[in-house]
């Protein structure tokens, strides 16, 4: 069994990553910041620098519990993420869906189909040409697909479908590589494009609030 010290170290790591990540995300340069993507950046850096220390702490005798502990953190993070999205989108979900369901469904299908087709094409073209086993190559690309779509549920589903812990780690590697560029790209795009177009963001926010009020009345 894990000691209280070990559990405390794990939880301290999680809260430290969150605190440092939010602090990094709040740093603004010329009106541009990383926002919540800062947490992901700090988590990647923490994993690179302190994974060995974490692994040593998550030992009980000769048995390592690092994989089990990280799965608990992953599941907890997924629950909180989905719950947060539900609380944010829930109040206006039905009204928005009734008003714009055709656009939402079509956009969702196009994005998913484009991502899946790109992943399948890369798998078919790259198999046997990379120097790694086909199963490893497929796991890595599936992780890249989930990360490029910034889809955490897809990431969890991909990990659940592979057969070994080694392949799960490859899915995580692919996801981490693509997700970083996906999230930061979206964050910067949303902040930079209005500046380039010289959009009046206060006026745009008023339009959104008016639209949300109309949706709630439906």
PDB file of C-alpha atoms in Angstrom:
ATOM      1  CA  UNK A   1       0.000   0.000   0.000  1.00  0.00           C
ATOM      2  CA  UNK A   2       1.086   3.574  -0.647  1.00  0.00           C
ATOM      3  CA  UNK A   3       2.047   5.705   2.323  1.00  0.00           C
ATOM      4  CA  UNK A   4       0.410   8.990   3.316  1.00  0.00           C
ATOM      5  CA  UNK A   5       3.654  10.721   2.311  1.00  0.00           C
ATOM      6  CA  UNK A   6       3.390   9.292  -1.202  1.00  0.00           C
ATOM      7  CA  UNK A   7      -0.252  10.323  -1.639  1.00  0.00           C
ATOM      8  CA  UNK A   8       0.590  13.790  -0.308  1.00  0.00           C
ATOM      9  CA  UNK A   9       3.450  14.123  -2.801  1.00  0.00           C
ATOM     10  CA  UNK A  10       1.167  13.132  -5.687  1.00  0.00           C
ATOM     11  CA  UNK A  11      -1.577  15.575  -4.711  1.00  0.00           C
ATOM     12  CA  UNK A  12       0.966  18.332  -4.075  1.00  0.00           C
ATOM     13  CA  UNK A  13       2.315  17.745  -7.583  1.00  0.00           C
ATOM     14  CA  UNK A  14      -1.162  18.067  -9.100  1.00  0.00           C
ATOM     15  CA  UNK A  15      -1.980  21.296  -7.263  1.00  0.00           C
ATOM     16  CA  UNK A  16       1.483  22.732  -7.952  1.00  0.00           C
ATOM     17  CA  UNK A  17       1.060  22.064 -11.674  1.00  0.00           C
ATOM     18  CA  UNK A  18      -2.370  23.707 -11.654  1.00  0.00           C
ATOM     19  CA  UNK A  19      -1.152  26.761  -9.721  1.00  0.00           C
ATOM     20  CA  UNK A  20       1.955  27.283 -11.837  1.00  0.00           C
ATOM     21  CA  UNK A  21       0.001  26.628 -15.034  1.00  0.00           C
ATOM     22  CA  UNK A  22      -2.660  29.212 -14.256  1.00  0.00           C
ATOM     23  CA  UNK A  23       0.044  31.682 -13.264  1.00  0.00           C
ATOM     24  CA  UNK A  24       1.816  31.114 -16.583  1.00  0.00           C
ATOM     25  CA  UNK A  25      -1.469  31.452 -18.455  1.00  0.00           C
ATOM     26  CA  UNK A  26      -2.150  34.846 -16.865  1.00  0.00           C
ATOM     27  CA  UNK A  27       1.119  36.344 -18.119  1.00  0.00           C
ATOM     28  CA  UNK A  28       0.088  38.719 -20.889  1.00  0.00           C
ATOM     29  CA  UNK A  29       2.354  40.061 -23.604  1.00  0.00           C
ATOM     30  CA  UNK A  30       0.782  42.736 -25.826  1.00  0.00           C
ATOM     31  CA  UNK A  31      -2.684  41.490 -24.928  1.00  0.00           C
ATOM     32  CA  UNK A  32      -1.905  37.826 -25.684  1.00  0.00           C
ATOM     33  CA  UNK A  33      -1.694  35.034 -23.091  1.00  0.00           C
ATOM     34  CA  UNK A  34      -1.889  31.243 -22.962  1.00  0.00           C
ATOM     35  CA  UNK A  35      -4.904  31.087 -20.663  1.00  0.00           C
ATOM     36  CA  UNK A  36      -5.654  27.612 -19.319  1.00  0.00           C
ATOM     37  CA  UNK A  37      -3.247  26.131 -21.891  1.00  0.00           C
ATOM     38  CA  UNK A  38      -0.508  27.199 -19.473  1.00  0.00           C
ATOM     39  CA  UNK A  39      -1.487  24.265 -17.226  1.00  0.00           C
ATOM     40  CA  UNK A  40      -0.776  21.826 -20.036  1.00  0.00           C
ATOM     41  CA  UNK A  41       2.618  23.409 -20.733  1.00  0.00           C
ATOM     42  CA  UNK A  42       3.624  23.172 -17.063  1.00  0.00           C
ATOM     43  CA  UNK A  43       2.375  19.567 -16.883  1.00  0.00           C
ATOM     44  CA  UNK A  44       4.582  18.604 -19.831  1.00  0.00           C
ATOM     45  CA  UNK A  45       7.606  20.301 -18.272  1.00  0.00           C
ATOM     46  CA  UNK A  46       6.911  18.661 -14.910  1.00  0.00           C
ATOM     47  CA  UNK A  47       6.678  15.239 -16.532  1.00  0.00           C
ATOM     48  CA  UNK A  48       9.983  15.750 -18.358  1.00  0.00           C
ATOM     49  CA  UNK A  49      11.886  17.030 -15.324  1.00  0.00           C
ATOM     50  CA  UNK A  50      10.375  15.223 -12.338  1.00  0.00           C
ATOM     51  CA  UNK A  51       8.943  11.929 -13.597  1.00  0.00           C
ATOM     52  CA  UNK A  52      11.840   9.983 -12.061  1.00  0.00           C
ATOM     53  CA  UNK A  53      11.249  11.584  -8.665  1.00  0.00           C
ATOM     54  CA  UNK A  54       7.528  10.841  -8.939  1.00  0.00           C
ATOM     55  CA  UNK A  55       8.239   7.212  -9.861  1.00  0.00           C
ATOM     56  CA  UNK A  56      10.475   6.759  -6.806  1.00  0.00           C
ATOM     57  CA  UNK A  57       7.821   8.185  -4.529  1.00  0.00           C
ATOM     58  CA  UNK A  58       5.099   5.917  -5.955  1.00  0.00           C
ATOM     59  CA  UNK A  59       6.810   2.723  -4.821  1.00  0.00           C
ATOM     60  CA  UNK A  60       5.643   0.210  -2.236  1.00  0.00           C
ATOM     61  CA  UNK A  61       8.536  -2.143  -1.628  1.00  0.00           C
ATOM     62  CA  UNK A  62       9.584  -3.352  -5.067  1.00  0.00           C
ATOM     63  CA  UNK A  63       6.199  -2.609  -6.660  1.00  0.00           C
ATOM     64  CA  UNK A  64       5.606   0.551  -8.669  1.00  0.00           C
ATOM     65  CA  UNK A  65       2.172   2.168  -8.564  1.00  0.00           C
ATOM     66  CA  UNK A  66       3.015   5.043 -10.886  1.00  0.00           C
ATOM     67  CA  UNK A  67       0.774   3.803 -13.718  1.00  0.00           C
ATOM     68  CA  UNK A  68      -2.199   3.258 -11.405  1.00  0.00           C
ATOM     69  CA  UNK A  69      -1.720   6.630  -9.747  1.00  0.00           C
ATOM     70  CA  UNK A  70      -1.501   8.470 -13.069  1.00  0.00           C
ATOM     71  CA  UNK A  71      -4.638   6.682 -14.312  1.00  0.00           C
ATOM     72  CA  UNK A  72      -6.502   7.923 -11.234  1.00  0.00           C
ATOM     73  CA  UNK A  73      -5.349  11.480 -11.949  1.00  0.00           C
ATOM     74  CA  UNK A  74      -6.282  11.079 -15.621  1.00  0.00           C
ATOM     75  CA  UNK A  75      -9.784   9.830 -14.811  1.00  0.00           C
ATOM     76  CA  UNK A  76     -10.301  12.550 -12.215  1.00  0.00           C
ATOM     77  CA  UNK A  77      -9.178  15.200 -14.706  1.00  0.00           C
ATOM     78  CA  UNK A  78     -11.510  13.806 -17.375  1.00  0.00           C
ATOM     79  CA  UNK A  79     -14.462  13.860 -14.958  1.00  0.00           C
ATOM     80  CA  UNK A  80     -13.762  17.460 -13.956  1.00  0.00           C
ATOM     81  CA  UNK A  81     -13.241  18.503 -17.597  1.00  0.00           C
ATOM     82  CA  UNK A  82     -16.511  16.991 -18.835  1.00  0.00           C
ATOM     83  CA  UNK A  83     -18.387  18.351 -15.798  1.00  0.00           C
ATOM     84  CA  UNK A  84     -17.020  21.851 -16.391  1.00  0.00           C
ATOM     85  CA  UNK A  85     -18.033  21.743 -20.065  1.00  0.00           C
ATOM     86  CA  UNK A  86     -21.491  20.592 -19.013  1.00  0.00           C
ATOM     87  CA  UNK A  87     -21.934  23.427 -16.517  1.00  0.00           C
ATOM     88  CA  UNK A  88     -20.760  26.004 -19.069  1.00  0.00           C
ATOM     89  CA  UNK A  89     -22.681  24.759 -22.098  1.00  0.00           C
ATOM     90  CA  UNK A  90     -25.655  23.174 -20.339  1.00  0.00           C
ATOM     91  CA  UNK A  91     -27.880  26.242 -19.749  1.00  0.00           C
ATOM     92  CA  UNK A  92     -27.960  27.186 -23.431  1.00  0.00           C
ATOM     93  CA  UNK A  93     -27.362  23.756 -25.000  1.00  0.00           C
ATOM     94  CA  UNK A  94     -30.941  22.847 -25.922  1.00  0.00           C
ATOM     95  CA  UNK A  95     -31.791  26.300 -27.265  1.00  0.00           C
ATOM     96  CA  UNK A  96     -28.578  26.553 -29.270  1.00  0.00           C
ATOM     97  CA  UNK A  97     -28.989  23.047 -30.633  1.00  0.00           C
ATOM     98  CA  UNK A  98     -32.574  23.718 -31.725  1.00  0.00           C
ATOM     99  CA  UNK A  99     -31.533  26.941 -33.447  1.00  0.00           C
ATOM    100  CA  UNK A 100     -28.287  25.784 -35.100  1.00  0.00           C
ATOM    101  CA  UNK A 101     -28.391  21.973 -35.014  1.00  0.00           C
ATOM    102  CA  UNK A 102     -27.752  21.592 -38.744  1.00  0.00           C
ATOM    103  CA  UNK A 103     -24.541  23.649 -38.594  1.00  0.00           C
ATOM    104  CA  UNK A 104     -23.333  21.914 -35.419  1.00  0.00           C
ATOM    105  CA  UNK A 105     -23.974  18.399 -36.712  1.00  0.00           C
ATOM    106  CA  UNK A 106     -22.441  19.113 -40.120  1.00  0.00           C
ATOM    107  CA  UNK A 107     -19.382  20.830 -38.630  1.00  0.00           C
ATOM    108  CA  UNK A 108     -18.871  17.989 -36.141  1.00  0.00           C
ATOM    109  CA  UNK A 109     -19.109  15.338 -38.843  1.00  0.00           C
ATOM    110  CA  UNK A 110     -16.706  17.187 -41.151  1.00  0.00           C
ATOM    111  CA  UNK A 111     -14.085  17.693 -38.414  1.00  0.00           C
ATOM    112  CA  UNK A 112     -14.268  14.094 -37.186  1.00  0.00           C
ATOM    113  CA  UNK A 113     -14.257  12.644 -40.711  1.00  0.00           C
ATOM    114  CA  UNK A 114     -11.311  14.824 -41.770  1.00  0.00           C
ATOM    115  CA  UNK A 115      -9.292  13.833 -38.693  1.00  0.00           C
ATOM    116  CA  UNK A 116     -10.099  10.128 -39.042  1.00  0.00           C
ATOM    117  CA  UNK A 117      -9.370  10.096 -42.786  1.00  0.00           C
ATOM    118  CA  UNK A 118      -6.031  11.862 -42.279  1.00  0.00           C
ATOM    119  CA  UNK A 119      -5.070   9.400 -39.541  1.00  0.00           C
ATOM    120  CA  UNK A 120      -6.017   6.343 -41.616  1.00  0.00           C
ATOM    121  CA  UNK A 121      -4.153   7.687 -44.657  1.00  0.00           C
ATOM    122  CA  UNK A 122      -1.002   8.313 -42.605  1.00  0.00           C
ATOM    123  CA  UNK A 123      -1.211   4.809 -41.112  1.00  0.00           C
ATOM    124  CA  UNK A 124      -1.578   3.192 -44.533  1.00  0.00           C
ATOM    125  CA  UNK A 125       1.248   5.233 -46.072  1.00  0.00           C
ATOM    126  CA  UNK A 126       3.639   4.958 -43.143  1.00  0.00           C
ATOM    127  CA  UNK A 127       3.358   1.318 -42.095  1.00  0.00           C
ATOM    128  CA  UNK A 128       6.596  -0.561 -42.549  1.00  0.00           C
ATOM    129  CA  UNK A 129       8.542   2.580 -43.405  1.00  0.00           C
ATOM    130  CA  UNK A 130       9.267   4.031 -39.968  1.00  0.00           C
ATOM    131  CA  UNK A 131      11.423   1.361 -38.352  1.00  0.00           C
ATOM    132  CA  UNK A 132       8.883   0.660 -35.577  1.00  0.00           C
ATOM    133  CA  UNK A 133       6.191  -2.002 -35.292  1.00  0.00           C
ATOM    134  CA  UNK A 134       2.853  -1.392 -36.983  1.00  0.00           C
ATOM    135  CA  UNK A 135       0.955  -1.503 -33.682  1.00  0.00           C
ATOM    136  CA  UNK A 136       3.260   1.129 -32.164  1.00  0.00           C
ATOM    137  CA  UNK A 137       2.988   3.340 -35.234  1.00  0.00           C
ATOM    138  CA  UNK A 138      -0.813   3.061 -35.187  1.00  0.00           C
ATOM    139  CA  UNK A 139      -1.006   3.875 -31.457  1.00  0.00           C
ATOM    140  CA  UNK A 140       1.195   6.950 -31.929  1.00  0.00           C
ATOM    141  CA  UNK A 141      -0.891   8.251 -34.839  1.00  0.00           C
ATOM    142  CA  UNK A 142      -4.186   7.662 -33.033  1.00  0.00           C
ATOM    143  CA  UNK A 143      -2.800   9.741 -30.163  1.00  0.00           C
ATOM    144  CA  UNK A 144      -1.777  12.440 -32.642  1.00  0.00           C
ATOM    145  CA  UNK A 145      -5.291  12.464 -34.079  1.00  0.00           C
ATOM    146  CA  UNK A 146      -6.924  12.842 -30.652  1.00  0.00           C
ATOM    147  CA  UNK A 147      -4.468  15.594 -29.714  1.00  0.00           C
ATOM    148  CA  UNK A 148      -4.858  17.495 -32.982  1.00  0.00           C
ATOM    149  CA  UNK A 149      -8.632  17.534 -32.428  1.00  0.00           C
ATOM    150  CA  UNK A 150      -7.981  18.534 -28.770  1.00  0.00           C
ATOM    151  CA  UNK A 151     -10.399  15.763 -27.797  1.00  0.00           C
ATOM    152  CA  UNK A 152      -9.725  14.418 -24.312  1.00  0.00           C
ATOM    153  CA  UNK A 153     -12.567  11.843 -24.510  1.00  0.00           C
ATOM    154  CA  UNK A 154     -11.061  10.512 -27.764  1.00  0.00           C
ATOM    155  CA  UNK A 155      -7.710  10.221 -25.998  1.00  0.00           C
ATOM    156  CA  UNK A 156      -9.221   8.176 -23.179  1.00  0.00           C
ATOM    157  CA  UNK A 157     -11.095   5.975 -25.662  1.00  0.00           C
ATOM    158  CA  UNK A 158      -7.892   5.385 -27.654  1.00  0.00           C
ATOM    159  CA  UNK A 159      -6.006   4.323 -24.527  1.00  0.00           C
ATOM    160  CA  UNK A 160      -8.817   1.953 -23.595  1.00  0.00           C
ATOM    161  CA  UNK A 161      -8.651   0.163 -26.957  1.00  0.00           C
ATOM    162  CA  UNK A 162      -4.930  -0.662 -27.038  1.00  0.00           C
ATOM    163  CA  UNK A 163      -3.681  -3.945 -25.629  1.00  0.00           C
ATOM    164  CA  UNK A 164      -0.601  -3.061 -23.563  1.00  0.00           C
ATOM    165  CA  UNK A 165       0.719  -0.377 -21.253  1.00  0.00           C
ATOM    166  CA  UNK A 166       3.519   0.337 -23.737  1.00  0.00           C
ATOM    167  CA  UNK A 167       1.001   1.187 -26.455  1.00  0.00           C
ATOM    168  CA  UNK A 168      -0.936   3.348 -23.999  1.00  0.00           C
ATOM    169  CA  UNK A 169       2.227   5.363 -23.399  1.00  0.00           C
ATOM    170  CA  UNK A 170       2.650   5.844 -27.160  1.00  0.00           C
ATOM    171  CA  UNK A 171      -0.927   7.107 -27.434  1.00  0.00           C
ATOM    172  CA  UNK A 172      -0.104   9.572 -24.643  1.00  0.00           C
ATOM    173  CA  UNK A 173       3.062  10.726 -26.408  1.00  0.00           C
ATOM    174  CA  UNK A 174       1.217  11.369 -29.664  1.00  0.00           C
ATOM    175  CA  UNK A 175      -1.601  13.135 -27.844  1.00  0.00           C
ATOM    176  CA  UNK A 176       0.780  15.346 -25.874  1.00  0.00           C
ATOM    177  CA  UNK A 177       2.685  16.419 -28.990  1.00  0.00           C
ATOM    178  CA  UNK A 178      -0.383  17.366 -31.043  1.00  0.00           C
ATOM    179  CA  UNK A 179      -2.514  18.724 -28.194  1.00  0.00           C
ATOM    180  CA  UNK A 180       0.104  21.303 -27.266  1.00  0.00           C
ATOM    181  CA  UNK A 181       0.083  22.791 -30.759  1.00  0.00           C
ATOM    182  CA  UNK A 182      -3.691  22.452 -31.037  1.00  0.00           C
ATOM    183  CA  UNK A 183      -4.514  24.268 -27.800  1.00  0.00           C
ATOM    184  CA  UNK A 184      -1.879  26.982 -28.096  1.00  0.00           C
ATOM    185  CA  UNK A 185      -2.775  27.456 -31.761  1.00  0.00           C
ATOM    186  CA  UNK A 186      -6.454  27.967 -30.937  1.00  0.00           C
ATOM    187  CA  UNK A 187      -5.695  30.271 -27.994  1.00  0.00           C
ATOM    188  CA  UNK A 188      -3.343  32.446 -30.013  1.00  0.00           C
ATOM    189  CA  UNK A 189      -5.627  32.398 -33.069  1.00  0.00           C
ATOM    190  CA  UNK A 190      -8.614  33.598 -31.039  1.00  0.00           C
ATOM    191  CA  UNK A 191      -6.564  36.435 -29.550  1.00  0.00           C
ATOM    192  CA  UNK A 192      -4.463  37.449 -32.550  1.00  0.00           C
ATOM    193  CA  UNK A 193      -7.074  37.425 -35.348  1.00  0.00           C
ATOM    194  CA  UNK A 194      -9.326  40.070 -33.699  1.00  0.00           C
ATOM    195  CA  UNK A 195      -6.266  42.321 -33.382  1.00  0.00           C
ATOM    196  CA  UNK A 196      -5.388  41.835 -37.043  1.00  0.00           C
ATOM    197  CA  UNK A 197      -8.987  42.494 -38.117  1.00  0.00           C
ATOM    198  CA  UNK A 198      -9.256  45.369 -35.596  1.00  0.00           C
ATOM    199  CA  UNK A 199     -12.528  43.980 -34.284  1.00  0.00           C
ATOM    200  CA  UNK A 200     -14.381  45.739 -31.467  1.00  0.00           C
ATOM    201  CA  UNK A 201     -14.447  42.896 -28.929  1.00  0.00           C
ATOM    202  CA  UNK A 202     -16.766  44.712 -26.530  1.00  0.00           C
ATOM    203  CA  UNK A 203     -19.335  45.084 -29.288  1.00  0.00           C
ATOM    204  CA  UNK A 204     -18.909  41.424 -30.241  1.00  0.00           C
ATOM    205  CA  UNK A 205     -19.456  40.356 -26.625  1.00  0.00           C
ATOM    206  CA  UNK A 206     -22.690  42.382 -26.524  1.00  0.00           C
ATOM    207  CA  UNK A 207     -23.890  40.567 -29.644  1.00  0.00           C
ATOM    208  CA  UNK A 208     -23.119  37.208 -28.047  1.00  0.00           C
ATOM    209  CA  UNK A 209     -25.019  38.128 -24.885  1.00  0.00           C
ATOM    210  CA  UNK A 210     -28.016  39.235 -26.947  1.00  0.00           C
ATOM    211  CA  UNK A 211     -27.882  35.990 -28.929  1.00  0.00           C
ATOM    212  CA  UNK A 212     -27.704  33.893 -25.742  1.00  0.00           C
ATOM    213  CA  UNK A 213     -30.722  35.700 -24.290  1.00  0.00           C
ATOM    214  CA  UNK A 214     -32.692  35.021 -27.471  1.00  0.00           C
ATOM    215  CA  UNK A 215     -31.740  31.342 -27.328  1.00  0.00           C
ATOM    216  CA  UNK A 216     -32.884  31.009 -23.694  1.00  0.00           C
ATOM    217  CA  UNK A 217     -36.299  32.386 -24.660  1.00  0.00           C
ATOM    218  CA  UNK A 218     -36.816  29.622 -27.243  1.00  0.00           C
TER     219      UNK A 218
END
